[in-house]
Every structure is written in structure tokens, then in C-alpha cells.
mmCIF file of C-alpha atoms in Angstrom:
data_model
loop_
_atom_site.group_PDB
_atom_site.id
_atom_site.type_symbol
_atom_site.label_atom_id
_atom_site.label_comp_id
_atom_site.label_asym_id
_atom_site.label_seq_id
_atom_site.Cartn_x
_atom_site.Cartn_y
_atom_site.Cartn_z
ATOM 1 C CA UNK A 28 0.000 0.000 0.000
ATOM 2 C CA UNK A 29 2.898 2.277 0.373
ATOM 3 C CA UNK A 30 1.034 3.963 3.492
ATOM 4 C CA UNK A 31 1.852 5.872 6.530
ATOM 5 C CA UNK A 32 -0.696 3.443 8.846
ATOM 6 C CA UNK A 33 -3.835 1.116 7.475
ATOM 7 C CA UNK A 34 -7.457 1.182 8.255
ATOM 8 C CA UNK A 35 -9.920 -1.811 8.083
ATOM 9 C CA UNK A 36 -12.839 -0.966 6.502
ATOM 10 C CA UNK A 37 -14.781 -4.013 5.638
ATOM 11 C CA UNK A 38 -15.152 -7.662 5.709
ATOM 12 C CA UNK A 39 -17.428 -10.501 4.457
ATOM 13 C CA UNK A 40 -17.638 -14.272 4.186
ATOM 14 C CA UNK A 41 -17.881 -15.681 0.142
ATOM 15 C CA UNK A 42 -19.375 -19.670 0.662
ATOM 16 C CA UNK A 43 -19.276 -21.344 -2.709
ATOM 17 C CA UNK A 44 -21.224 -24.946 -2.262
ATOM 18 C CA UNK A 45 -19.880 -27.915 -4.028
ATOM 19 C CA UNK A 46 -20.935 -28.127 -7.691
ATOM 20 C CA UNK A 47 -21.494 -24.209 -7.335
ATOM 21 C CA UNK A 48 -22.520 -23.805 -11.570
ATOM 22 C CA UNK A 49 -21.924 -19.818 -11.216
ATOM 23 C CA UNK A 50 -18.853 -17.992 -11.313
ATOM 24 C CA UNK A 51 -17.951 -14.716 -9.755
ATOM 25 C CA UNK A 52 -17.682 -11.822 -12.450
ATOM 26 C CA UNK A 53 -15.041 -10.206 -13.588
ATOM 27 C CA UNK A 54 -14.825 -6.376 -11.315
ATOM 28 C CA UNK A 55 -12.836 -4.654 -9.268
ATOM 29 C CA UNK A 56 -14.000 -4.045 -5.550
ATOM 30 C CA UNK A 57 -13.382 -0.278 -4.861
ATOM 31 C CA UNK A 58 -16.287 0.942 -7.385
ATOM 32 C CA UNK A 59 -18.406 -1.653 -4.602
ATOM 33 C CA UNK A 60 -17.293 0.798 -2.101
ATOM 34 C CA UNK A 61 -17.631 4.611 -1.027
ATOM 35 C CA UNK A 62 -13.850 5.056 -1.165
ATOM 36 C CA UNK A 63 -11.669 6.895 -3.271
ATOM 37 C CA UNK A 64 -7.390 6.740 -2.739
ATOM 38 C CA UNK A 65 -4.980 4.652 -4.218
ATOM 39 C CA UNK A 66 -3.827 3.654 -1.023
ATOM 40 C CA UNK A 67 -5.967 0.402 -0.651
ATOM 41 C CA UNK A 68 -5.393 -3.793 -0.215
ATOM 42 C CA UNK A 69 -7.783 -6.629 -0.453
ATOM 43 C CA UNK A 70 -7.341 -9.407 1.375
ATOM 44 C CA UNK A 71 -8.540 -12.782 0.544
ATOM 45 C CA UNK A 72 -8.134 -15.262 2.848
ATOM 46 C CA UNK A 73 -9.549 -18.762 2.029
ATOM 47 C CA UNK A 74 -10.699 -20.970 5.374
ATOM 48 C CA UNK A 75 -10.901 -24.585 3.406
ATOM 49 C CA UNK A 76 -8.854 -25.075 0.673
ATOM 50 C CA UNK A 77 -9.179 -23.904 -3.192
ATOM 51 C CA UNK A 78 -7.677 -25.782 -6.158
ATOM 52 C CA UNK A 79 -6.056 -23.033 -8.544
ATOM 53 C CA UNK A 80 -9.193 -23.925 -10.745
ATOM 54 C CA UNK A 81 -11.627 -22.611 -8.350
ATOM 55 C CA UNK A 82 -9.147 -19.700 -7.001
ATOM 56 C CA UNK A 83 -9.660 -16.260 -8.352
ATOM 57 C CA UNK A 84 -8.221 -15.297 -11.077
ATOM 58 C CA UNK A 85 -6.751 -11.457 -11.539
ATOM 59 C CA UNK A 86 -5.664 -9.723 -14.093
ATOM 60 C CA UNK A 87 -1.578 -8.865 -13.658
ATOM 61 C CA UNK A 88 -1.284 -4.843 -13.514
ATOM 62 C CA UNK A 89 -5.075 -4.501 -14.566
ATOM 63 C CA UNK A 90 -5.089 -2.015 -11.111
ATOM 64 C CA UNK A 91 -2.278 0.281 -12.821
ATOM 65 C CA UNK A 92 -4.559 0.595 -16.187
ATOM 66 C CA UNK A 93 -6.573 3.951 -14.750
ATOM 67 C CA UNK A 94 -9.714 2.397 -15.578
ATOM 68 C CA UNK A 95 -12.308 2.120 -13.169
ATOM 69 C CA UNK A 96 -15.414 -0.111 -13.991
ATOM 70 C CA UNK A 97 -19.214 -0.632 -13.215
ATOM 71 C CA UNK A 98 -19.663 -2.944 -10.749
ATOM 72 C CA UNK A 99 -21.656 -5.857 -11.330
ATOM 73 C CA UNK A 100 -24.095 -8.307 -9.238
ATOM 74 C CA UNK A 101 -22.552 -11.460 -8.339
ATOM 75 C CA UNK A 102 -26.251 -13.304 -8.806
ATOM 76 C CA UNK A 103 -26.713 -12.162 -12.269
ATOM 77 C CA UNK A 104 -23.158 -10.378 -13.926
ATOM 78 C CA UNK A 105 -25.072 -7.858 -14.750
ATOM 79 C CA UNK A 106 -23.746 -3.911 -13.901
ATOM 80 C CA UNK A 107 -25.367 -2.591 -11.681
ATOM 81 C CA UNK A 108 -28.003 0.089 -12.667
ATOM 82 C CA UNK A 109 -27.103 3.877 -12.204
ATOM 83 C CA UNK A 110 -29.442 6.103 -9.409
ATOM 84 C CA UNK A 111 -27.830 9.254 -9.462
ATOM 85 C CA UNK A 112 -24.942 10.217 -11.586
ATOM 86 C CA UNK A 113 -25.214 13.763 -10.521
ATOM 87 C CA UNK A 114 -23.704 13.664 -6.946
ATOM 88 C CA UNK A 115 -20.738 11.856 -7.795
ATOM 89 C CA UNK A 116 -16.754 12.682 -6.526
ATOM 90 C CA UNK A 117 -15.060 10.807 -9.369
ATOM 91 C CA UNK A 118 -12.658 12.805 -11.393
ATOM 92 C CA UNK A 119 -12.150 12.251 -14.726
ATOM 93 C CA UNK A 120 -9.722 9.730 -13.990
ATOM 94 C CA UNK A 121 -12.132 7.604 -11.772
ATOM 95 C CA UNK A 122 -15.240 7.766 -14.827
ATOM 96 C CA UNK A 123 -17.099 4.214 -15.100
ATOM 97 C CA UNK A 124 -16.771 2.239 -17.951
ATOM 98 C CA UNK A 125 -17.841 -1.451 -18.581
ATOM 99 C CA UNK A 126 -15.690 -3.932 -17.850
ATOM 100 C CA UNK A 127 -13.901 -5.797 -20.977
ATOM 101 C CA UNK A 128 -14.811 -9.386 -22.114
ATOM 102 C CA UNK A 129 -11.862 -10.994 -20.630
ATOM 103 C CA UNK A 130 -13.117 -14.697 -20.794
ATOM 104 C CA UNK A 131 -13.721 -14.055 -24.974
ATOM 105 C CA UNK A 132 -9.933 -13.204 -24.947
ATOM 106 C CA UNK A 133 -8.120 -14.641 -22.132
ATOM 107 C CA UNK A 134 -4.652 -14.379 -24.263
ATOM 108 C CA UNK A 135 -4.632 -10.434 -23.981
ATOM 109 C CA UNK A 136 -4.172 -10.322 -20.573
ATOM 110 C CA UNK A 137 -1.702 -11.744 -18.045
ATOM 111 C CA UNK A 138 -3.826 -13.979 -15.703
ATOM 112 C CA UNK A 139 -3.186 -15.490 -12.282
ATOM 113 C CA UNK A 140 -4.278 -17.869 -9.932
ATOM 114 C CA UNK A 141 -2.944 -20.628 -7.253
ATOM 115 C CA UNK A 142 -4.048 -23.434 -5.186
ATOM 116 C CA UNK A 143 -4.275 -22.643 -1.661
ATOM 117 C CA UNK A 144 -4.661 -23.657 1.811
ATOM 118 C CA UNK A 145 -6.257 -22.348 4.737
ATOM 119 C CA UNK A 146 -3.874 -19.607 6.038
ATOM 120 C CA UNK A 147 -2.653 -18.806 2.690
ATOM 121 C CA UNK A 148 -3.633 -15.511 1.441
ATOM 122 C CA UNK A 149 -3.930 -13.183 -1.494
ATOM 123 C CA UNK A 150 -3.139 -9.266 -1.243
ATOM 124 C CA UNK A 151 -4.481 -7.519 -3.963
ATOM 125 C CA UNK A 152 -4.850 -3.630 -4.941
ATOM 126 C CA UNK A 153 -8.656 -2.826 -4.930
ATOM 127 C CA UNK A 154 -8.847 -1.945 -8.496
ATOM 128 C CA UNK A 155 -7.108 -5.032 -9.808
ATOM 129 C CA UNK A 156 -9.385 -6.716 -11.983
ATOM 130 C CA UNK A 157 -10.672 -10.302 -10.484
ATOM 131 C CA UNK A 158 -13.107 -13.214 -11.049
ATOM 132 C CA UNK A 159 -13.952 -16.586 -11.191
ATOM 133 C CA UNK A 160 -15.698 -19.693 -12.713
ATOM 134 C CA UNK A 161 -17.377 -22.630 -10.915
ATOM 135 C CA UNK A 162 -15.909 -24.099 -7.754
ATOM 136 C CA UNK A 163 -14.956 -27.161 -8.213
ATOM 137 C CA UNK A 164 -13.333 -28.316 -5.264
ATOM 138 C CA UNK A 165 -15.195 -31.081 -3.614
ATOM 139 C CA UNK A 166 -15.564 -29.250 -0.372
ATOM 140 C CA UNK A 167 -16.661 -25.743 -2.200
ATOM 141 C CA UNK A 168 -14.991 -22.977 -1.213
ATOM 142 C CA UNK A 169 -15.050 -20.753 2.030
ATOM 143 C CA UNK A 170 -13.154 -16.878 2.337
ATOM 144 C CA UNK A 171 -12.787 -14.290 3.942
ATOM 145 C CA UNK A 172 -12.565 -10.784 2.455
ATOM 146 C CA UNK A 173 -11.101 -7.763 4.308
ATOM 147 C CA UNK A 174 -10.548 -3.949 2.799
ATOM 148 C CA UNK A 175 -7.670 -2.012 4.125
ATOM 149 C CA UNK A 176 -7.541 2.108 3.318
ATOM 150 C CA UNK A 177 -4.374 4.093 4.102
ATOM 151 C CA UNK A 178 -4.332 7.494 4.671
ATOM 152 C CA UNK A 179 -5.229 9.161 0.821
ATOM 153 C CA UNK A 180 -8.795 7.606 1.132
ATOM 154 C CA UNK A 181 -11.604 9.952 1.277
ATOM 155 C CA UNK A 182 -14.961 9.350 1.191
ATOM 156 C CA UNK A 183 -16.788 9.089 -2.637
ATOM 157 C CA UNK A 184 -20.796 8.767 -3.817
ATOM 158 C CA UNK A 185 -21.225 6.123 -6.602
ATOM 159 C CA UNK A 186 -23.933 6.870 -9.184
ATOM 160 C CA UNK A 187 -25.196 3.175 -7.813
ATOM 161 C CA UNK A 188 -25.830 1.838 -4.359
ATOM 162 C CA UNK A 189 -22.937 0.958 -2.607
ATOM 163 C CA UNK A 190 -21.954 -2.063 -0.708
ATOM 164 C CA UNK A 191 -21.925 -0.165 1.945
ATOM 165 C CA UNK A 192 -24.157 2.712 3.034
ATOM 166 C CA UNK A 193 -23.699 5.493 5.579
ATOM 167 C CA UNK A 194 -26.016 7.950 7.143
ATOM 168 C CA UNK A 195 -26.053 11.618 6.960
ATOM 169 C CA UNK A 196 -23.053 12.695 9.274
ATOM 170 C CA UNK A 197 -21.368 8.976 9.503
ATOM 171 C CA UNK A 198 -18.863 10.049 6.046
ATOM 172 C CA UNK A 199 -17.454 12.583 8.020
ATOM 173 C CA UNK A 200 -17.120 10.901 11.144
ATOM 174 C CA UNK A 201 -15.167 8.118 9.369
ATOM 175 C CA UNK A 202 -13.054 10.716 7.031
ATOM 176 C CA UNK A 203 -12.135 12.493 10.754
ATOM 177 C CA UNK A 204 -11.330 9.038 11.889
ATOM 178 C CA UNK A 205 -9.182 8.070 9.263
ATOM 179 C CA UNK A 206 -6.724 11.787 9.656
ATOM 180 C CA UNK A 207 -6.323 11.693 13.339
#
């Protein structure tokens, strides 16, 4: 992250079951988020193990492109549907486009993925570019997800409803916390 001090922000649990037919889309997770700053690491922590097939995959240096793309749902892949595109703080750098079709040409891009073990873990920039197909491991898979801010995040609207939503007041009580 290159930061003075990091902040957790978030966490969730990802269950895949065995025979799981869906994937995960391809996205990035800061557009999921309220946050804006470079200075920013996923975590992904599996609990049970994951075959390299059923790992993530990411897209090498997709975080360094200066894109930033619509998020999509994880249920359907589809982005998600704009509310408000007035009250946004993206500058022209951060401006939403759709993601590209990186499964109809895997050989432009660099892709990774490993087999893992509980403990093991994956540290990832939260613009790099991720995804998934079906789980295949017998047991399905089981992760946790963290978000870590340094100290150049600030808080953002999204033209779409966040992951996370905070009431009147709450931004600045979090930006306050962040710079003390």
C-alpha cells in the first residue's frame, strides 16, 4: 500500500457450495465501495482449501490501467443500474466504464491464480481486476474478504448503491477518523 498506517474498513464471508454452476464476475471491488485513494489492499483469505481452478483469477497490472469499472451483481453479472450520476466525486480519472470481455480473450491479458490452503492468502490492490468460474473443489470454497484504506482515502458517492451505506453525518465521522 505504500502507506503511513492502514485502516480496516470491511469484511465478508464468500461460501461457494460444491458443484457451485456460477462464477464470480469479472470487477474490481473499490467501485463496490464509497472510497476513493490509491492507497488500498484486499485481502482474501480462504478458510478450506481452493484448487487453482476454483481460485480467483486477476488480471496482472489490470489495477495500474486507470480504468475504473461498473460494478456488477454477483447473482446475475449484470452492472449494476445507475441512481444518481449527478452527486458523484469521481474525477475524470475515476469515470465508469464497462468492464472488458476478458473470458472471450483470455490471451490479452496476463492472468493469475494458485491453489491454496487455509492460512494462505492473497493481497491484492482494490482496483485489480478479479473473477472466477465454478468451484470445483469437492468441499466448495469458504473466504474471507477484508478492505484495508491508508491514509489518501476519502470518502466518494457512486452513481449506484454501494456495498456499503452510511447515514447523513457517519462520512465525516469516518473521514475524521481516518486523519487523526
Amino acid at each position: 500500500m505504500k502507506s503511513e498506517f492502514a485502516v480496516f474498513f470491511h469484511e465478508h464471508v464468500f461460501i461457494k457450495d460444491p458443484g457451485t454452476t456460477r462464477g464470480t464476475p469479472w470487477h474490481q471491488d473499490q467501485p463496490y465501495y464509497p472510497v476513493n485513494g490509491r492507497k488500498n489492499c484486499s485481502l482474501w483469505l480462504p478458510v478450506t482449501p481452493v484448487s487453482k481452478d476454483s481460485c480467483l483469477e486477476y488480471v496482472g497490472g489490470s489495477h495500474k490501467w486507470g480504468k475504473w469499472f461498473i460494478p456488477r451483481k454477483f447473482a446475475s453479472s449484470k452492472n449494476y443500474n445507475l441512481i444518481d450520476d449527478s452527486n458523484t466525486s469521481c474525477s475524470k480519472q475515476e469515470a465508469f466504464e464497462a468492464i472488458p470481455d476478458i473470458d472471450g480473450e483470455p490471451d490479452k491479458y496476463e492472468l493469475f491464480s494458485w491453489d491454496l490452503e487455509p492460512g494462505d492468502c492473497i493481497a491484492f490492490h482494490m482496483l485489480t481486476v478479479h473473477g472466477a468460474k465454478q468451484t470445483i473443489d469437492i468441499s466448495g470454497r469458504q473466504v474471507i474478504a477484508t478492505r484495508w484504506l491508508g491514509e489518501d482515502a476519502t470518502f466518494a458517492n457512486r452513481p449506484w448503491e454501494t456495498a456499503l451505506s452510511f447515514p447523513l453525518g457517519l462520512h465525516e465521522t469516518w473521514r475524521c477518523l481516518l486523519h487523526e
